[in-house]
Amino acid sequence: MSDTTWQIITMGVYFLIMIGIGVWAYRRTTDVDDYMLGGRQLNPVVAALSAGASDMSGWLLMGLPGALYVSGLVEFWIAIGLTVGAWLNWKFVAPRLRSYTEVSNNSITVPSFLDSRLRDSTHALRIIAGLIILFYFTFYVSSGMVAGGTFFEGAFNVDYRIGMVVIAAITLFYTLVGGFLAVSYTDVVQGGMMMLALIMVPVVGITHVGGFDSMLDTVREVDPNLLSPFAGATAVGLISALAWGLGYFGQPHIIVRFMALRNPKEAVSARRIGIGWMLLAVIGALGTAFVGIAIYQHDSGQLANPEQVFIVLGQLLFHPLIAGFMLAAILAAIMSTVSSQLLVSSSALIEDVYMTFTNRKLDAKKGMLLSRIAVAGIAFLAAALAWTPNDTILGLVAFAWAGFGASFGPTILLALFWRKLTGFGALSGMAMGAVTVAVWGNIDGGIFNFYEILPGFVVNLVVAIVISQLTYKPNAIIEREFDMAAELSKDWSNHAKYEAEMAEYRRANSDGYEPRSATLRTEDGGEMELPK
């Protein structure tokens, strides 16, 4: 068989596995809560790998190795900033968000949590947050479509648009039918494939070029500055690269995994698994880029598109069957992110915009139908934007990442850890953060060379704090929920034993009344007093 046939067989098996998981998840999805959040039943391994896979996307196997191939170690500052940001996100945001979203009206989306947490009677905050998600995720999903088309173009010399349609169709299918469970469990498979591929390519590649020292010697011959983390760097560039880490606090498709954990305590083991996976992945991307430099030596005749360095190395170094696995790993990276973003966009459109505007509750059947229609509609819009690509994968991701990080990052942090945040303060800060990113990212020169997430994040934070200080009024219900969420993030105990009390507490808060019970039963049969 030809090399291409072997690779097509491997990817065909991968596609069948993804479709199979989608069908399996379909049978276990009965209502909107299941479709959007998996019933809050993710274990730490699934949550960690799902968050990592949905986070990294085609950027990890195409965008980052391509940037490192062109510019060298100076581009690794982005990976450092992201790793630190991811650790902080798991450490501080994950347990508090898991407890707070259930305490505050059992919220299943980021906008609905902010709406409930801040008791926004106008629901303007929820609608604006939903619209921001739809706007930036359209670009984010589009970046995945571009990556898919670029992949097929580079791997099989297939027309870019055909490749894009194939990626969109398979991803749309399992997301459409299986919802959150399908997305999360396909992410586990995809995350494992990504990590294994990023270990295999540099290890085999280093052997191929004669060893680690030989690889470094060849890289020095090409350009010694490629091995310096500071060569060609500026203060603006370094700060901008590290600022990528700020984006984690506001990425809806990542933090929704925190909300889906079985309990806040499991964020600890999930953090260790997730950060371990991430370290191996980014180091593998660095090794892939340097192996590429050693083999192709920046020769555009041999490697015309740097973002395809992982693809061409996989085809060069491995048997076609294994090379097909490498190619499938790229598809896994792309599809894991696209599916997560489609699902979060769908929840924003149906849960936060449609249901708020219409002021109606949907039954399980109609809710899932509308959610699936929303997934399809957003996918078609993103595909239309990606039909004629006019930016790099990294460029598209950078814009969307900054938009979410600046819009939601400060708002989420303040909502979780500062009791005086108000609805008007959050709305003002969020809107100003989004606008700052959109404007800043389209101006060049001087201070505008800073990555737009940094000014957007700062503007949001300052505006939210100032406006909240001016509009804050004590609210007993908000204060009680805030303290309760803080307590439960540290001591969840056996939640099943006091589910009834939690339900009563939510109902009482929703109606503005005190709960009948002032305590929660704990696992050992004792009681934990609710904050007063």
Short mmCIF file of C-alpha atoms in Angstrom, two decimals:
data_model
loop_
_atom_site.label_atom_id
_atom_site.label_comp_id
_atom_site.label_asym_id
_atom_site.label_seq_id
_atom_site.Cartn_x
_atom_site.Cartn_y
_atom_site.Cartn_z
CA MET A 1 0.00 0.00 0.00
CA SER A 2 1.09 3.58 -0.59
CA ASP A 3 2.08 5.87 2.25
CA THR A 4 -1.07 7.91 1.78
CA THR A 5 -3.28 4.82 2.05
CA TRP A 6 -1.69 3.85 5.38
CA GLN A 7 -2.25 7.35 6.72
CA ILE A 8 -5.84 7.49 5.53
CA ILE A 9 -6.57 4.16 7.25
CA THR A 10 -5.16 5.45 10.55
CA MET A 11 -7.15 8.64 10.40
CA GLY A 12 -10.26 6.72 9.39
CA VAL A 13 -9.96 4.62 12.56
CA TYR A 14 -9.53 7.83 14.58
CA PHE A 15 -12.67 9.33 13.00
CA LEU A 16 -14.68 6.19 13.80
CA ILE A 17 -13.56 6.32 17.44
CA MET A 18 -14.67 9.95 17.72
CA ILE A 19 -18.05 9.16 16.16
CA GLY A 20 -18.44 6.15 18.46
CA ILE A 21 -17.84 8.28 21.55
CA GLY A 22 -20.41 10.76 20.27
CA VAL A 23 -23.02 8.00 19.92
CA TRP A 24 -22.16 6.62 23.38
CA ALA A 25 -22.57 10.07 24.93
CA TYR A 26 -25.85 10.63 23.08
CA ARG A 27 -27.38 7.71 24.95
CA ARG A 28 -26.34 9.21 28.29
CA THR A 29 -27.57 12.74 27.63
CA THR A 30 -31.16 13.33 28.70
CA ASP A 31 -31.54 17.06 29.37
CA VAL A 32 -29.90 20.46 28.85
CA ASP A 33 -27.81 20.17 32.04
CA ASP A 34 -26.33 16.92 30.72
CA TYR A 35 -25.82 18.41 27.26
CA MET A 36 -24.08 21.55 28.55
CA LEU A 37 -22.25 20.34 31.69
CA GLY A 38 -22.36 16.55 31.84
CA GLY A 39 -24.35 16.54 35.09
CA ARG A 40 -21.25 17.79 36.98
CA GLN A 41 -19.78 14.28 36.99
CA LEU A 42 -16.30 14.68 35.46
CA ASN A 43 -13.51 12.88 37.28
CA PRO A 44 -10.11 14.63 37.66
CA VAL A 45 -8.42 12.78 34.77
CA VAL A 46 -11.18 13.60 32.30
CA ALA A 47 -11.45 17.20 33.52
CA ALA A 48 -7.68 17.78 33.32
CA LEU A 49 -7.11 16.24 29.90
CA SER A 50 -10.28 17.78 28.54
CA ALA A 51 -9.25 21.24 29.72
CA GLY A 52 -5.75 20.79 28.29
CA ALA A 53 -6.86 19.41 24.93
CA SER A 54 -9.58 22.02 24.46
CA ASP A 55 -7.10 24.72 25.46
CA MET A 56 -4.15 23.94 23.20
CA SER A 57 -5.79 23.20 19.83
CA GLY A 58 -3.86 23.24 16.56
CA TRP A 59 -1.72 25.97 18.07
CA LEU A 60 0.20 23.35 20.07
CA LEU A 61 1.18 21.13 17.13
CA MET A 62 1.23 23.74 14.36
CA GLY A 63 1.28 27.33 15.61
CA LEU A 64 3.82 27.00 18.44
CA PRO A 65 6.32 24.70 16.64
CA GLY A 66 6.07 27.00 13.62
CA ALA A 67 6.82 30.10 15.68
CA LEU A 68 9.74 28.35 17.43
CA TYR A 69 11.05 27.09 14.08
CA VAL A 70 11.14 30.63 12.67
CA SER A 71 12.33 32.64 15.68
CA GLY A 72 13.85 30.16 18.12
CA LEU A 73 13.69 29.98 21.90
CA VAL A 74 12.49 33.56 22.28
CA GLU A 75 9.01 32.35 21.29
CA PHE A 76 8.96 29.95 24.25
CA TRP A 77 8.04 32.78 26.61
CA ILE A 78 4.44 32.35 25.47
CA ALA A 79 4.50 28.73 26.65
CA ILE A 80 6.00 29.79 30.00
CA GLY A 81 3.30 32.43 30.51
CA LEU A 82 0.58 29.92 29.61
CA THR A 83 1.91 27.23 31.96
CA VAL A 84 2.07 29.61 34.92
CA GLY A 85 -1.40 30.96 34.11
CA ALA A 86 -2.85 27.45 33.85
CA TRP A 87 -1.39 26.45 37.23
CA LEU A 88 -2.81 29.54 38.94
CA ASN A 89 -6.17 28.91 37.29
CA TRP A 90 -6.38 25.33 38.60
CA LYS A 91 -5.04 26.31 42.01
CA PHE A 92 -7.31 29.24 42.84
CA VAL A 93 -10.19 29.51 40.38
CA ALA A 94 -11.16 25.85 39.92
CA PRO A 95 -12.27 24.90 43.47
CA ARG A 96 -14.03 28.20 44.17
CA LEU A 97 -15.83 28.28 40.81
CA ARG A 98 -16.98 24.67 41.26
CA SER A 99 -18.58 25.39 44.63
CA TYR A 100 -19.87 28.87 43.79
CA THR A 101 -21.66 27.90 40.58
CA GLU A 102 -23.65 25.23 42.39
CA VAL A 103 -24.37 27.40 45.43
CA SER A 104 -25.50 30.27 43.21
CA ASN A 105 -28.61 28.84 41.58
CA ASN A 106 -26.80 25.79 40.19
CA SER A 107 -25.47 27.87 37.27
CA ILE A 108 -24.30 25.88 34.24
CA THR A 109 -22.77 28.69 32.14
CA VAL A 110 -20.37 31.52 32.93
CA PRO A 111 -22.92 34.27 32.08
CA SER A 112 -25.67 32.62 34.16
CA PHE A 113 -23.26 32.38 37.09
CA LEU A 114 -22.41 36.09 36.89
CA ASP A 115 -26.10 36.94 36.59
CA SER A 116 -26.99 34.91 39.68
CA ARG A 117 -23.89 35.80 41.70
CA LEU A 118 -24.51 39.54 41.30
CA ARG A 119 -28.33 39.36 41.38
CA ASP A 120 -28.66 41.36 38.16
CA SER A 121 -32.40 41.95 37.91
CA THR A 122 -32.08 43.47 34.42
CA HIS A 123 -30.16 40.40 33.10
CA ALA A 124 -28.13 42.79 30.94
CA LEU A 125 -24.91 41.29 32.29
CA ARG A 126 -25.94 37.79 31.23
CA ILE A 127 -26.97 38.89 27.74
CA ILE A 128 -23.84 40.97 27.10
CA ALA A 129 -21.62 38.16 28.40
CA GLY A 130 -23.37 35.71 26.09
CA LEU A 131 -22.92 38.01 23.11
CA ILE A 132 -19.22 38.50 23.88
CA ILE A 133 -18.81 34.70 23.97
CA LEU A 134 -20.54 34.36 20.62
CA PHE A 135 -18.44 37.11 19.03
CA TYR A 136 -14.99 35.92 20.10
CA PHE A 137 -15.73 32.20 19.81
CA THR A 138 -16.75 32.69 16.21
CA PHE A 139 -13.17 33.82 15.52
CA TYR A 140 -11.76 31.08 17.75
CA VAL A 141 -13.71 28.32 16.01
CA SER A 142 -12.68 29.88 12.71
CA SER A 143 -9.02 29.47 13.70
CA GLY A 144 -9.67 25.75 14.18
CA MET A 145 -11.26 25.55 10.74
CA VAL A 146 -8.22 27.30 9.24
CA ALA A 147 -5.93 24.85 11.04
CA GLY A 148 -7.93 21.92 9.66
CA GLY A 149 -7.76 23.19 6.10
CA THR A 150 -4.04 23.95 6.43
CA PHE A 151 -3.46 20.46 7.81
CA PHE A 152 -5.03 18.66 4.86
CA GLU A 153 -3.32 20.97 2.42
CA GLY A 154 0.11 20.25 3.90
CA ALA A 155 -0.34 16.54 4.63
CA PHE A 156 -2.15 15.32 1.51
CA ASN A 157 -1.96 18.23 -0.93
CA VAL A 158 -5.76 18.36 -0.71
CA ASP A 159 -7.61 21.59 -1.38
CA TYR A 160 -7.75 23.74 1.76
CA ARG A 161 -11.53 24.04 1.67
CA ILE A 162 -12.09 20.29 1.36
CA GLY A 163 -9.95 19.68 4.43
CA MET A 164 -11.79 22.36 6.35
CA VAL A 165 -15.16 20.82 5.53
CA VAL A 166 -14.03 17.33 6.62
CA ILE A 167 -12.83 18.64 9.99
CA ALA A 168 -16.00 20.66 10.48
CA ALA A 169 -18.32 17.77 9.58
CA ILE A 170 -16.80 15.16 11.93
CA THR A 171 -16.46 17.58 14.83
CA LEU A 172 -19.96 18.90 14.32
CA PHE A 173 -21.41 15.40 14.36
CA TYR A 174 -20.10 14.21 17.71
CA THR A 175 -20.61 17.60 19.35
CA LEU A 176 -24.13 17.83 17.98
CA VAL A 177 -25.28 14.42 19.17
CA GLY A 178 -23.21 13.85 22.33
CA GLY A 179 -22.86 17.30 23.88
CA PHE A 180 -20.57 17.87 26.86
CA LEU A 181 -19.89 14.21 27.59
CA ALA A 182 -18.87 13.54 23.99
CA VAL A 183 -16.64 16.60 23.93
CA SER A 184 -15.00 15.73 27.26
CA TYR A 185 -14.32 12.06 26.55
CA THR A 186 -13.11 12.66 23.01
CA ASP A 187 -10.79 15.23 24.59
CA VAL A 188 -9.28 12.50 26.78
CA VAL A 189 -8.43 10.39 23.74
CA GLN A 190 -7.25 13.44 21.82
CA GLY A 191 -5.15 14.77 24.71
CA GLY A 192 -3.39 11.43 25.06
CA MET A 193 -2.69 11.32 21.33
CA MET A 194 -1.29 14.86 21.35
CA MET A 195 1.08 14.19 24.25
CA LEU A 196 2.31 10.87 22.83
CA ALA A 197 2.94 12.41 19.42
CA LEU A 198 4.82 15.36 20.90
CA ILE A 199 7.07 12.95 22.77
CA MET A 200 7.70 10.60 19.83
CA VAL A 201 8.58 13.19 17.18
CA PRO A 202 11.41 14.96 19.06
CA VAL A 203 12.79 11.71 20.55
CA VAL A 204 13.00 9.94 17.18
CA GLY A 205 14.01 13.19 15.47
CA ILE A 206 16.96 13.76 17.81
CA THR A 207 18.17 10.22 17.09
CA HIS A 208 17.74 10.89 13.35
CA VAL A 209 20.04 13.95 13.42
CA GLY A 210 22.74 12.20 15.46
CA GLY A 211 21.85 13.05 19.04
CA PHE A 212 20.99 16.02 21.20
CA ASP A 213 24.38 17.72 20.93
CA SER A 214 24.45 17.26 17.16
CA MET A 215 21.01 18.85 16.91
CA LEU A 216 22.08 21.87 18.94
CA ASP A 217 25.28 22.24 16.90
CA THR A 218 23.28 22.30 13.68
CA VAL A 219 20.85 24.86 15.12
CA ARG A 220 23.83 27.07 16.09
CA GLU A 221 25.18 26.80 12.55
CA VAL A 222 21.85 27.98 11.16
CA ASP A 223 21.63 30.87 13.64
CA PRO A 224 23.13 30.91 17.16
CA ASN A 225 20.45 33.36 18.27
CA LEU A 226 17.84 30.64 17.91
CA LEU A 227 19.07 29.10 21.18
CA SER A 228 18.84 32.33 23.15
CA PRO A 229 15.59 33.14 25.00
CA PHE A 230 16.46 36.84 24.79
CA ALA A 231 17.90 37.23 21.27
CA GLY A 232 15.88 39.84 19.44
CA ALA A 233 13.54 40.18 22.39
CA THR A 234 12.26 43.49 23.67
CA ALA A 235 10.67 44.35 26.99
CA VAL A 236 7.37 44.81 25.20
CA GLY A 237 7.70 41.42 23.53
CA LEU A 238 8.59 39.54 26.72
CA ILE A 239 5.82 41.16 28.75
CA SER A 240 3.34 40.48 25.97
CA ALA A 241 4.37 36.82 25.75
CA LEU A 242 4.05 36.27 29.51
CA ALA A 243 0.72 38.12 29.48
CA TRP A 244 -0.80 35.19 27.59
CA GLY A 245 -1.10 33.55 31.01
CA LEU A 246 -3.69 36.13 32.07
CA GLY A 247 -6.05 34.74 29.48
CA TYR A 248 -6.72 31.50 31.38
CA PHE A 249 -8.94 33.12 33.99
CA GLY A 250 -11.47 34.14 31.34
CA GLN A 251 -11.62 31.26 28.85
CA PRO A 252 -15.19 29.86 29.04
CA HIS A 253 -14.32 26.58 27.29
CA ILE A 254 -11.63 25.87 29.91
CA ILE A 255 -13.24 27.04 33.14
CA VAL A 256 -16.47 25.22 32.31
CA ARG A 257 -14.44 22.03 33.08
CA PHE A 258 -13.99 23.33 36.62
CA MET A 259 -17.76 23.69 36.94
CA ALA A 260 -18.23 20.08 35.79
CA LEU A 261 -15.96 18.47 38.43
CA ARG A 262 -17.67 16.14 40.88
CA ASN A 263 -16.53 18.31 43.78
CA PRO A 264 -14.03 21.13 44.50
CA LYS A 265 -11.48 18.85 46.20
CA GLU A 266 -10.83 17.03 42.93
CA ALA A 267 -9.33 20.22 41.47
CA VAL A 268 -6.08 19.31 43.29
CA SER A 269 -5.44 16.04 41.47
CA ALA A 270 -6.81 17.51 38.23
CA ARG A 271 -4.30 20.35 38.51
CA ARG A 272 -1.37 17.96 38.87
CA ILE A 273 -2.49 15.87 35.93
CA GLY A 274 -3.24 18.90 33.76
CA ILE A 275 0.00 20.76 34.41
CA GLY A 276 2.06 17.59 33.97
CA TRP A 277 0.39 17.05 30.60
CA MET A 278 0.98 20.66 29.65
CA LEU A 279 4.71 20.62 30.52
CA LEU A 280 5.32 17.51 28.42
CA ALA A 281 3.34 18.99 25.55
CA VAL A 282 5.09 22.38 25.31
CA ILE A 283 8.54 20.84 25.76
CA GLY A 284 7.66 18.41 22.97
CA ALA A 285 6.65 21.32 20.74
CA LEU A 286 10.02 22.96 21.42
CA GLY A 287 11.88 19.75 20.60
CA THR A 288 9.88 19.35 17.39
CA ALA A 289 10.83 22.84 16.24
CA PHE A 290 14.54 22.34 16.91
CA VAL A 291 14.58 18.98 15.15
CA GLY A 292 12.93 20.74 12.22
CA ILE A 293 15.61 23.45 12.20
CA ALA A 294 18.35 20.81 12.28
CA ILE A 295 16.85 18.89 9.36
CA TYR A 296 15.49 21.67 7.14
CA GLN A 297 17.77 24.53 8.25
CA HIS A 298 15.24 27.26 7.42
CA ASP A 299 15.28 26.24 3.77
CA SER A 300 11.97 27.43 2.31
CA GLY A 301 12.50 25.09 -0.61
CA GLN A 302 12.18 22.12 1.73
CA LEU A 303 9.72 23.58 4.23
CA ALA A 304 7.71 26.41 2.74
CA ASN A 305 5.22 26.72 5.62
CA PRO A 306 6.82 26.63 9.12
CA GLU A 307 3.45 25.78 10.71
CA GLN A 308 3.66 22.40 8.93
CA VAL A 309 6.95 21.36 10.56
CA PHE A 310 5.27 18.73 12.77
CA ILE A 311 3.44 17.29 9.75
CA VAL A 312 6.49 16.91 7.54
CA LEU A 313 8.62 15.48 10.36
CA GLY A 314 6.00 12.87 11.12
CA GLN A 315 5.96 11.78 7.49
CA LEU A 316 9.75 11.78 7.29
CA LEU A 317 10.62 9.93 10.49
CA PHE A 318 7.99 7.21 10.80
CA HIS A 319 6.39 4.32 8.95
CA PRO A 320 3.26 5.54 7.14
CA LEU A 321 1.02 3.83 9.71
CA ILE A 322 2.70 5.67 12.59
CA ALA A 323 2.85 8.84 10.51
CA GLY A 324 -0.91 8.53 10.14
CA PHE A 325 -1.18 8.50 13.94
CA MET A 326 0.91 11.68 14.05
CA LEU A 327 -1.40 13.31 11.57
CA ALA A 328 -4.42 12.15 13.55
CA ALA A 329 -2.89 13.80 16.63
CA ILE A 330 -3.01 17.13 14.82
CA LEU A 331 -6.63 16.53 13.96
CA ALA A 332 -7.21 15.67 17.63
CA ALA A 333 -5.71 18.98 18.72
CA ILE A 334 -7.84 20.93 16.29
CA MET A 335 -11.09 19.08 16.85
CA SER A 336 -10.89 19.01 20.65
CA THR A 337 -10.83 22.78 20.80
CA VAL A 338 -13.41 23.37 18.09
CA SER A 339 -15.89 21.02 19.75
CA SER A 340 -15.49 22.68 23.16
CA GLN A 341 -15.94 26.12 21.69
CA LEU A 342 -19.00 25.13 19.71
CA LEU A 343 -20.63 23.75 22.82
CA VAL A 344 -19.91 26.81 24.96
CA SER A 345 -21.10 29.08 22.15
CA SER A 346 -24.30 27.08 21.91
CA SER A 347 -24.92 27.37 25.65
CA ALA A 348 -24.35 31.13 25.48
CA LEU A 349 -26.79 31.50 22.62
CA ILE A 350 -29.58 29.35 24.08
CA GLU A 351 -29.16 29.58 27.86
CA ASP A 352 -27.94 33.16 28.14
CA VAL A 353 -29.37 35.06 25.18
CA TYR A 354 -32.45 33.25 23.87
CA MET A 355 -33.91 32.15 27.20
CA THR A 356 -33.19 35.51 28.84
CA PHE A 357 -34.80 37.48 26.02
CA THR A 358 -37.83 35.21 25.82
CA ASN A 359 -38.05 34.80 29.61
CA ARG A 360 -39.11 31.17 29.34
CA LYS A 361 -38.03 27.77 30.61
CA LEU A 362 -37.45 25.02 28.08
CA ASP A 363 -38.32 21.38 28.59
CA ALA A 364 -35.53 18.83 28.15
CA LYS A 365 -36.46 17.84 24.58
CA LYS A 366 -36.83 21.37 23.21
CA GLY A 367 -33.78 22.63 25.09
CA MET A 368 -31.51 20.01 23.55
CA LEU A 369 -33.02 20.54 20.10
CA LEU A 370 -32.36 24.28 20.21
CA SER A 371 -28.85 23.67 21.58
CA ARG A 372 -28.04 21.35 18.69
CA ILE A 373 -29.42 23.83 16.16
CA ALA A 374 -27.22 26.51 17.75
CA VAL A 375 -24.12 24.28 17.48
CA ALA A 376 -24.78 23.76 13.78
CA GLY A 377 -25.47 27.44 13.11
CA ILE A 378 -22.29 28.65 14.82
CA ALA A 379 -20.23 26.01 12.99
CA PHE A 380 -21.53 27.17 9.61
CA LEU A 381 -20.79 30.82 10.43
CA ALA A 382 -17.24 30.02 11.55
CA ALA A 383 -16.68 27.96 8.40
CA ALA A 384 -17.83 30.88 6.28
CA LEU A 385 -15.28 33.15 7.97
CA ALA A 386 -12.53 30.57 7.47
CA TRP A 387 -13.39 29.91 3.82
CA THR A 388 -10.73 32.38 2.69
CA PRO A 389 -8.07 32.54 5.44
CA ASN A 390 -6.40 35.91 5.87
CA ASP A 391 -4.40 35.38 9.05
CA THR A 392 -2.10 32.80 10.67
CA ILE A 393 -3.48 30.26 13.12
CA LEU A 394 -1.55 31.93 15.92
CA GLY A 395 -2.89 35.34 14.92
CA LEU A 396 -6.52 34.21 15.05
CA VAL A 397 -6.01 32.44 18.37
CA ALA A 398 -4.21 35.44 19.84
CA PHE A 399 -7.10 37.78 19.08
CA ALA A 400 -9.78 35.49 20.53
CA TRP A 401 -7.64 34.55 23.55
CA ALA A 402 -7.12 38.23 24.38
CA GLY A 403 -10.81 38.97 23.92
CA PHE A 404 -11.89 36.34 26.44
CA GLY A 405 -9.05 36.97 28.86
CA ALA A 406 -9.73 40.72 29.03
CA SER A 407 -13.53 40.42 29.01
CA PHE A 408 -14.04 37.65 31.55
CA GLY A 409 -10.74 37.18 33.41
CA PRO A 410 -10.96 40.10 35.88
CA THR A 411 -14.73 39.66 36.17
CA ILE A 412 -14.42 35.99 37.18
CA LEU A 413 -11.62 36.70 39.67
CA LEU A 414 -13.52 39.57 41.30
CA ALA A 415 -16.78 37.60 41.37
CA LEU A 416 -15.08 34.71 43.17
CA PHE A 417 -12.81 36.57 45.58
CA TRP A 418 -14.20 40.11 46.12
CA ARG A 419 -17.60 40.33 47.73
CA LYS A 420 -18.16 44.00 46.77
CA LEU A 421 -18.33 43.45 43.01
CA THR A 422 -21.62 44.77 41.65
CA GLY A 423 -23.56 43.93 38.51
CA PHE A 424 -23.00 47.38 37.04
CA GLY A 425 -19.30 47.24 37.90
CA ALA A 426 -18.92 43.82 36.26
CA LEU A 427 -20.85 44.87 33.16
CA SER A 428 -18.88 48.12 32.76
CA GLY A 429 -15.53 46.39 33.22
CA MET A 430 -16.37 43.51 30.93
CA ALA A 431 -17.57 45.79 28.14
CA MET A 432 -14.54 48.08 28.43
CA GLY A 433 -12.17 45.09 28.42
CA ALA A 434 -13.73 43.71 25.24
CA VAL A 435 -13.69 47.10 23.49
CA THR A 436 -10.08 47.74 24.51
CA VAL A 437 -8.95 44.45 22.96
CA ALA A 438 -10.86 45.09 19.73
CA VAL A 439 -9.43 48.62 19.34
CA TRP A 440 -5.91 47.98 20.64
CA GLY A 441 -5.38 44.93 18.44
CA ASN A 442 -5.93 47.00 15.30
CA ILE A 443 -3.41 49.76 16.09
CA ASP A 444 0.36 49.39 15.68
CA GLY A 445 3.34 51.27 17.08
CA GLY A 446 4.51 52.51 20.48
CA ILE A 447 2.54 51.22 23.45
CA PHE A 448 0.10 49.55 21.03
CA ASN A 449 2.74 46.89 20.40
CA PHE A 450 1.85 45.37 23.77
CA TYR A 451 -0.33 42.29 23.37
CA GLU A 452 -3.88 43.58 23.67
CA ILE A 453 -4.81 41.23 26.51
CA LEU A 454 -2.69 43.25 28.94
CA PRO A 455 -4.34 46.68 28.53
CA GLY A 456 -7.75 45.03 28.19
CA PHE A 457 -7.28 43.09 31.44
CA VAL A 458 -6.09 46.17 33.34
CA VAL A 459 -8.88 48.39 32.01
CA ASN A 460 -11.52 45.82 32.96
CA LEU A 461 -10.08 45.39 36.46
CA VAL A 462 -9.82 49.12 37.20
CA VAL A 463 -13.24 50.01 35.78
CA ALA A 464 -14.97 47.13 37.60
CA ILE A 465 -13.41 48.05 40.97
CA VAL A 466 -14.10 51.78 40.66
CA ILE A 467 -17.71 51.38 39.49
CA SER A 468 -18.39 48.70 42.10
CA GLN A 469 -17.10 50.93 44.89
CA LEU A 470 -19.49 53.65 43.73
CA THR A 471 -22.52 51.35 43.34
CA TYR A 472 -22.04 48.77 46.11
CA LYS A 473 -24.91 48.15 48.50
CA PRO A 474 -24.81 45.32 51.08
CA ASN A 475 -26.99 42.36 50.17
CA ALA A 476 -27.52 39.64 52.76
CA ILE A 477 -28.19 36.93 50.19
CA ILE A 478 -25.06 37.71 48.17
CA GLU A 479 -22.96 37.86 51.35
CA ARG A 480 -24.32 34.51 52.52
CA GLU A 481 -23.65 32.81 49.20
CA PHE A 482 -20.14 34.28 49.03
CA ASP A 483 -19.21 32.88 52.44
CA MET A 484 -20.87 29.56 51.76
CA ALA A 485 -19.01 29.13 48.46
CA ALA A 486 -15.70 29.92 50.17
CA GLU A 487 -16.39 27.36 52.90
CA LEU A 488 -17.52 24.60 50.55
CA SER A 489 -14.53 25.11 48.23
CA LYS A 490 -12.35 23.93 51.14
CA ASP A 491 -14.67 21.39 52.79
CA TRP A 492 -17.16 19.76 50.44
CA SER A 493 -17.52 16.72 52.74
CA ASN A 494 -20.12 14.30 51.49
CA HIS A 495 -22.31 16.47 49.33
CA ALA A 496 -24.89 13.78 48.66
CA LYS A 497 -25.98 13.76 52.32
CA TYR A 498 -27.07 17.37 52.28
CA GLU A 499 -28.37 17.73 48.74
CA ALA A 500 -31.83 18.49 50.07
CA GLU A 501 -30.51 21.29 52.27
CA MET A 502 -28.58 22.75 49.33
CA ALA A 503 -31.69 22.69 47.16
CA GLU A 504 -33.68 24.38 49.89
CA TYR A 505 -30.96 26.97 50.33
CA ARG A 506 -30.99 27.80 46.62
CA ARG A 507 -34.76 28.09 46.56
CA ALA A 508 -34.74 30.31 49.62
CA ASN A 509 -32.09 32.60 48.17
CA SER A 510 -33.85 32.78 44.84
CA ASP A 511 -37.00 33.95 46.60
CA GLY A 512 -35.15 36.23 48.98
CA TYR A 513 -35.94 34.17 52.09
CA GLU A 514 -33.71 32.56 54.68
CA PRO A 515 -33.34 28.77 54.40
CA ARG A 516 -35.18 26.62 56.87
CA SER A 517 -32.02 24.84 57.95
CA ALA A 518 -29.02 26.79 59.25
CA THR A 519 -26.66 23.83 58.97
CA LEU A 520 -25.49 21.25 56.47
CA ARG A 521 -24.93 17.60 57.38
CA THR A 522 -21.36 16.36 56.94
CA GLU A 523 -19.99 12.95 56.06
CA ASP A 524 -19.29 11.95 59.67
CA GLY A 525 -22.84 12.69 60.76
CA GLY A 526 -22.02 16.09 62.23
CA GLU A 527 -23.16 19.49 61.09
CA MET A 528 -21.50 22.44 59.40
CA GLU A 529 -23.00 25.81 60.20
CA LEU A 530 -23.91 27.97 57.24
CA PRO A 531 -22.23 31.40 57.16
CA LYS A 532 -24.46 34.05 58.67
#
